[in-house]
Amino acid sequence: MTSRRVGIKEVAAAAGVSITTVSHALNGKGRLTDETRQKVRDIATALDYQPSALARGLAGGRTGMLALAVSFVDDFSLPVADFDYFLQVMNAATSTALELGYSLTLLPTDARSTRLDRLPLDGAVVMDPVRADPIVEPLSGRGVHVVTTGRMPGGTESACWVDNDHIAGTRAMLDHLEDEGARRTALLTAPVTSSYTIDALSAYQAWSAERGGEPIVATIDETSEGGAYAAANELLESGDPPDAIYATLDRLALGVLLAAEGRGVRVPQDLRIAGCTDSEASRAARPALTALSLNPERLGREAIELLIELIEHGAPEDRHRIVPSLVIPRGSTRLVATPGAAGG
């Protein structure tokens, strides 16, 4: 038999006070004595009272509805469902929102302002925003609270975001490739429109300059294995091909691996391959792909926590939060696999 959920009426009856007094005591409002306020809170705790998220939201002028969207640019579509990274962020964000009493809806990647205007949102998380973002700006213009995963290029210091240190992460990966014997590393990148690609390119150029090397950069418009396959073939066909390629997405690294296999290039003996973001496909590849893990579950969780803090309490002091990343060495860069390395 399922026990009936304890409501505010039951707390009021047990405390011998009015429903209004209970509401004020639990929400820190009204002119109550400290003794009364503490008594009500103690009884609510003892009865395992859980306030209704809907009622709490309506009382504060909120709907309890959040949205999550992946940004986009015209003429460029991103197959979100094909990327483990986005799915992991979304899953963590959804579960965190539910735990904190909010609902979360996923916006389509082609969401336009006309669609957004119809949604009664308290706040939204926008992933990988671009300059003058077509989702962030309309939402902010409506007074909807926004947190981004990744910084919006050209954004203000007052913006709230959760991100990785992609400059440090890129340098850590390049150092790893160098430690594994690479002397001519190329960067294969998705369109340079989001902060992570901007940071990766900047870090790569600075790292190359420090070593007196000429940067080798291939930028593709199609974020797919096919686009990476074609770009990698061009790099490998050059008179002085790279002996390592770092791709800014795991899917691009998989395309590089296919190109190497098709050309009979040995991995990692002749070509070391690594990608930013980890995935099941990276771990299942042969050889398994070295990856820069961005800790997507923590990104999703912290983005929702920051968003709800912004909604309920206003802008926090720590508007910017950095989630650590980690280089995971695997067979695509190491001649001898590290004992116990995942997917090695």
Coordinates of C-alpha atoms in Angstrom, one line a residue:
M1 CA 0.0 0.0 0.0
T2 CA 1.5 3.4 -1.0
S3 CA 1.5 6.0 1.7
R4 CA -0.2 9.3 1.0
R5 CA 2.1 12.2 0.3
V6 CA 2.3 14.7 3.1
G7 CA 1.1 18.1 2.1
I8 CA 1.2 21.6 3.6
K9 CA -2.2 21.0 5.3
E10 CA -0.8 18.1 7.3
V11 CA 2.3 20.2 8.4
A12 CA 0.0 23.0 9.5
A13 CA -2.2 20.7 11.4
A14 CA 0.7 19.0 13.2
A15 CA 2.3 22.3 14.1
G16 CA -1.0 23.9 15.2
V17 CA -0.6 26.9 12.8
S18 CA -2.2 28.1 9.6
I19 CA -1.2 27.1 6.1
T20 CA 0.0 30.6 5.5
T21 CA 2.3 30.4 8.5
V22 CA 3.8 27.1 7.2
S23 CA 4.4 28.7 3.8
H24 CA 6.1 31.7 5.3
A25 CA 8.2 29.5 7.6
L26 CA 9.4 27.3 4.9
N27 CA 10.0 30.1 2.4
G28 CA 11.7 32.5 4.8
K29 CA 8.9 35.1 4.5
G30 CA 6.5 36.8 6.9
R31 CA 6.9 38.1 10.4
L32 CA 7.4 35.0 12.4
T33 CA 9.4 34.4 15.5
D34 CA 12.5 32.3 15.1
E35 CA 10.9 29.7 17.5
T36 CA 7.8 29.3 15.3
R37 CA 9.8 29.2 12.1
Q38 CA 12.1 26.5 13.4
K39 CA 9.2 24.5 14.9
V40 CA 7.5 24.4 11.5
R41 CA 10.6 23.4 9.7
D42 CA 11.4 20.6 12.2
I43 CA 7.8 19.2 11.9
A44 CA 8.0 19.4 8.1
T45 CA 11.3 17.5 8.1
A46 CA 9.9 14.9 10.5
L47 CA 6.9 14.3 8.3
D48 CA 9.1 14.1 5.2
Y49 CA 7.2 17.0 3.6
Q50 CA 8.2 17.6 0.0
P51 CA 6.8 20.9 -1.5
S52 CA 5.2 20.8 -4.9
A53 CA 7.5 22.1 -7.5
L54 CA 4.5 23.4 -9.5
A55 CA 3.0 25.2 -6.5
R56 CA 6.4 26.7 -5.6
G57 CA 7.0 27.9 -9.1
L58 CA 3.5 29.5 -9.4
A59 CA 4.0 31.2 -6.1
G60 CA 7.2 32.7 -7.3
G61 CA 5.9 33.6 -10.7
R62 CA 7.7 30.7 -12.4
T63 CA 6.6 27.8 -14.6
G64 CA 9.1 25.3 -13.5
M65 CA 10.0 24.7 -17.2
L66 CA 13.6 24.6 -18.5
A67 CA 14.9 24.0 -22.0
L68 CA 18.1 22.6 -23.4
A69 CA 19.2 23.3 -26.9
V70 CA 22.3 22.8 -29.1
S71 CA 23.2 25.9 -31.0
F72 CA 23.4 26.0 -34.8
V73 CA 24.4 28.2 -37.7
D74 CA 22.6 28.6 -41.0
D75 CA 23.4 25.9 -43.6
F76 CA 25.1 23.8 -41.0
S77 CA 23.2 21.0 -39.2
L78 CA 24.6 18.9 -36.4
P79 CA 23.3 15.3 -35.9
V80 CA 23.1 15.6 -32.2
A81 CA 21.9 12.0 -31.6
D82 CA 25.1 10.7 -33.3
F83 CA 27.3 12.2 -30.6
D84 CA 27.8 10.5 -27.2
Y85 CA 29.0 13.8 -25.8
F86 CA 25.7 15.6 -26.3
L87 CA 23.6 12.7 -25.2
Q88 CA 25.6 12.5 -21.9
V89 CA 25.2 16.2 -21.2
M90 CA 21.5 16.0 -21.9
N91 CA 21.0 12.9 -19.7
A92 CA 22.8 14.5 -16.8
A93 CA 20.9 17.8 -17.3
T94 CA 17.6 16.1 -17.4
S95 CA 18.1 14.0 -14.3
T96 CA 19.5 17.0 -12.4
A97 CA 16.5 19.2 -13.3
L98 CA 14.1 16.6 -12.2
E99 CA 15.9 16.1 -8.9
L100 CA 15.6 19.9 -8.3
G101 CA 11.9 20.0 -9.1
Y102 CA 12.0 21.3 -12.7
S103 CA 11.0 19.8 -16.0
L104 CA 13.4 20.0 -19.0
T105 CA 12.4 20.0 -22.6
L106 CA 14.8 19.5 -25.5
L107 CA 14.6 22.0 -28.3
P108 CA 15.2 21.0 -31.9
T109 CA 18.5 22.1 -33.4
D110 CA 16.6 24.3 -35.9
A111 CA 14.6 26.1 -33.2
R112 CA 13.7 29.6 -34.3
S113 CA 12.6 32.6 -32.3
T114 CA 9.0 32.1 -33.4
R115 CA 9.0 28.7 -31.7
L116 CA 10.8 29.9 -28.7
D117 CA 8.3 32.7 -28.1
R118 CA 5.6 30.1 -27.5
L119 CA 7.4 28.4 -24.7
P120 CA 6.8 29.7 -21.1
L121 CA 10.4 29.1 -20.0
D122 CA 12.1 30.0 -16.7
G123 CA 15.5 29.3 -18.2
A124 CA 17.5 27.5 -20.8
V125 CA 20.9 25.8 -21.3
V126 CA 22.4 26.4 -24.7
M127 CA 25.2 24.1 -25.8
D128 CA 28.2 25.4 -27.8
P129 CA 26.8 28.9 -28.6
V130 CA 28.1 30.9 -31.6
R131 CA 28.7 34.6 -31.9
A132 CA 25.3 36.5 -31.9
D133 CA 23.7 33.2 -31.1
P134 CA 20.3 32.7 -32.7
I135 CA 19.0 30.9 -29.6
V136 CA 20.7 32.8 -26.8
E137 CA 19.8 36.3 -28.0
P138 CA 16.1 35.8 -28.5
L139 CA 15.7 34.0 -25.1
S140 CA 17.8 36.7 -23.3
G141 CA 15.7 39.4 -25.0
R142 CA 12.6 37.9 -23.5
G143 CA 14.1 37.9 -20.0
V144 CA 14.6 34.2 -19.9
H145 CA 17.7 33.2 -17.8
V146 CA 20.3 31.5 -20.0
V147 CA 23.4 29.4 -19.1
T148 CA 25.7 28.1 -21.8
T149 CA 28.0 25.1 -21.9
G150 CA 30.9 26.7 -23.7
R151 CA 31.3 30.5 -23.9
M152 CA 29.5 32.6 -26.5
P153 CA 32.2 34.2 -28.6
G154 CA 32.1 37.9 -28.1
G155 CA 29.8 37.5 -25.0
T156 CA 29.9 39.7 -21.9
E157 CA 31.6 39.0 -18.6
S158 CA 28.1 38.9 -17.0
A159 CA 27.1 35.8 -19.0
C160 CA 26.8 32.6 -17.1
W161 CA 28.6 29.6 -18.5
V162 CA 30.1 26.2 -17.7
D163 CA 33.0 25.1 -19.8
N164 CA 36.3 23.1 -20.0
D165 CA 39.6 24.8 -20.3
H166 CA 40.0 23.8 -23.9
I167 CA 43.3 25.7 -24.3
A168 CA 44.9 23.6 -21.5
G169 CA 43.2 20.4 -22.7
T170 CA 44.4 20.9 -26.3
R171 CA 48.0 21.6 -25.1
A172 CA 47.8 18.5 -22.9
M173 CA 46.8 16.4 -25.9
L174 CA 49.5 17.9 -28.1
D175 CA 52.1 17.2 -25.4
H176 CA 50.9 13.6 -25.2
L177 CA 51.3 13.2 -29.0
E178 CA 54.8 14.7 -28.8
D179 CA 55.7 12.4 -25.9
E180 CA 54.6 9.5 -28.0
G181 CA 57.0 10.4 -30.8
A182 CA 55.0 12.8 -33.0
R183 CA 57.0 15.5 -34.7
R184 CA 54.5 16.8 -37.2
T185 CA 51.1 17.1 -35.7
A186 CA 48.1 18.4 -37.7
L187 CA 44.8 19.8 -36.4
L188 CA 41.6 18.7 -38.0
T189 CA 38.7 20.9 -36.8
A190 CA 35.0 21.4 -37.2
P191 CA 33.9 24.9 -38.3
V192 CA 35.6 27.5 -36.1
T193 CA 32.4 29.0 -34.7
S194 CA 32.2 27.8 -31.1
S195 CA 34.5 28.7 -28.2
Y196 CA 35.9 25.1 -28.1
T197 CA 37.1 25.2 -31.7
I198 CA 38.4 28.8 -31.3
D199 CA 40.3 27.7 -28.2
A200 CA 41.6 24.5 -29.8
L201 CA 42.9 26.4 -32.8
S202 CA 44.5 29.2 -30.7
A203 CA 46.2 26.6 -28.5
Y204 CA 47.5 24.6 -31.4
Q205 CA 48.9 27.6 -33.2
A206 CA 50.7 28.9 -30.1
W207 CA 52.0 25.4 -29.3
S208 CA 53.3 25.0 -32.8
A209 CA 55.0 28.5 -32.7
E210 CA 56.7 27.6 -29.5
R211 CA 58.4 24.7 -31.3
G212 CA 59.2 26.6 -34.5
G213 CA 56.9 24.4 -36.5
E214 CA 54.5 25.3 -39.3
P215 CA 50.8 24.8 -38.2
I216 CA 49.0 22.2 -40.3
V217 CA 45.2 23.0 -40.1
A218 CA 42.4 21.4 -42.0
T219 CA 38.9 22.9 -41.4
I220 CA 35.9 21.0 -42.7
D221 CA 32.3 22.2 -43.1
E222 CA 30.7 18.8 -42.7
T223 CA 31.0 17.4 -39.2
S224 CA 31.0 13.8 -40.1
E225 CA 33.3 10.8 -40.7
G226 CA 33.0 11.4 -44.4
G227 CA 34.1 15.0 -44.2
A228 CA 37.0 14.0 -41.9
Y229 CA 37.9 11.1 -44.2
A230 CA 38.3 13.4 -47.2
A231 CA 40.3 15.9 -45.2
A232 CA 42.6 13.3 -43.8
N233 CA 43.2 11.8 -47.2
E234 CA 44.4 15.2 -48.4
L235 CA 46.7 15.6 -45.5
L236 CA 48.2 12.1 -46.0
E237 CA 48.6 12.7 -49.7
S238 CA 50.8 15.8 -49.2
G239 CA 54.5 15.6 -49.9
D240 CA 55.3 15.9 -46.1
P241 CA 52.3 14.3 -44.4
P242 CA 51.7 14.6 -40.6
D243 CA 52.6 11.8 -38.3
A244 CA 49.8 12.8 -35.9
I245 CA 46.3 14.3 -36.3
Y246 CA 44.3 15.7 -33.4
A247 CA 40.6 16.1 -34.3
T248 CA 38.3 18.5 -32.4
L249 CA 35.5 15.9 -32.3
D250 CA 35.6 12.1 -31.7
R251 CA 33.6 11.6 -34.9
L252 CA 36.2 13.4 -36.9
A253 CA 38.9 11.2 -35.4
L254 CA 37.0 8.1 -36.5
G255 CA 37.0 9.5 -40.0
V256 CA 40.8 10.0 -39.9
L257 CA 41.1 6.4 -38.7
L258 CA 39.1 5.2 -41.7
A259 CA 41.3 7.2 -44.1
A260 CA 44.5 5.7 -42.5
E261 CA 43.1 2.2 -42.9
G262 CA 42.1 2.8 -46.5
R263 CA 45.6 4.0 -47.4
G264 CA 47.4 1.3 -45.5
V265 CA 48.9 3.8 -43.0
R266 CA 49.7 2.0 -39.8
V267 CA 48.2 3.5 -36.6
P268 CA 50.0 4.4 -34.4
Q269 CA 53.4 3.5 -35.9
D270 CA 53.1 5.9 -38.8
L271 CA 50.2 8.0 -37.7
R272 CA 48.9 8.9 -34.2
I273 CA 45.3 9.8 -34.0
A274 CA 43.4 11.5 -31.1
G275 CA 40.0 13.2 -30.7
C276 CA 38.3 15.7 -28.4
T277 CA 35.4 14.1 -26.6
D278 CA 35.2 10.4 -25.7
S279 CA 32.5 8.0 -26.9
E280 CA 31.6 4.3 -27.1
A281 CA 32.6 4.4 -30.8
S282 CA 36.1 5.7 -29.8
R283 CA 36.5 2.9 -27.3
A284 CA 35.3 0.3 -29.7
A285 CA 37.5 1.4 -32.6
R286 CA 40.6 -0.7 -33.5
P287 CA 42.9 0.6 -32.4
A288 CA 40.9 2.3 -29.7
L289 CA 41.1 6.1 -30.0
T290 CA 43.0 8.3 -27.6
A291 CA 40.5 10.9 -26.4
L292 CA 40.3 14.2 -24.5
S293 CA 37.4 13.5 -22.1
L294 CA 35.4 16.6 -21.2
N295 CA 33.4 15.1 -18.3
P296 CA 30.0 15.7 -20.0
E297 CA 27.9 14.4 -17.1
R298 CA 29.4 17.0 -14.8
L299 CA 29.0 19.7 -17.5
G300 CA 25.3 18.9 -17.7
R301 CA 24.8 18.8 -14.0
E302 CA 26.6 22.0 -13.2
A303 CA 24.9 23.9 -16.0
I304 CA 21.5 23.0 -14.6
E305 CA 22.5 23.8 -11.0
L306 CA 23.9 27.2 -12.1
L307 CA 20.7 27.9 -14.1
I308 CA 18.4 27.1 -11.2
E309 CA 20.6 29.2 -8.9
L310 CA 20.3 32.1 -11.4
I311 CA 16.5 31.7 -11.5
E312 CA 15.9 31.4 -7.8
H313 CA 18.5 33.7 -6.3
G314 CA 19.8 35.9 -9.1
A315 CA 23.3 36.0 -10.6
P316 CA 25.8 34.2 -8.4
E317 CA 29.4 35.4 -7.8
D318 CA 30.8 32.4 -9.6
R319 CA 29.1 32.9 -13.0
H320 CA 31.9 31.0 -14.8
R321 CA 32.6 27.4 -13.8
I322 CA 35.4 25.2 -15.3
V323 CA 35.0 21.5 -15.4
P324 CA 38.3 19.5 -15.7
S325 CA 39.2 17.5 -18.8
L326 CA 41.4 14.5 -19.0
V327 CA 43.6 12.9 -21.7
I328 CA 42.8 9.2 -22.0
P329 CA 45.7 7.5 -23.9
R330 CA 44.7 4.4 -26.0
G331 CA 46.1 2.3 -28.8
S332 CA 45.8 5.0 -31.5
T333 CA 48.7 6.9 -30.1
R334 CA 50.7 4.4 -28.0
L335 CA 52.8 1.7 -29.4
V336 CA 52.4 -0.2 -26.2
A337 CA 49.0 0.1 -24.5
T338 CA 49.0 1.4 -20.9
P339 CA 48.0 -1.5 -18.5
G340 CA 44.4 -1.0 -17.5
A341 CA 43.7 1.8 -19.9
A342 CA 40.0 1.8 -20.9
G343 CA 39.4 0.5 -24.4
G344 CA 43.1 0.0 -25.0

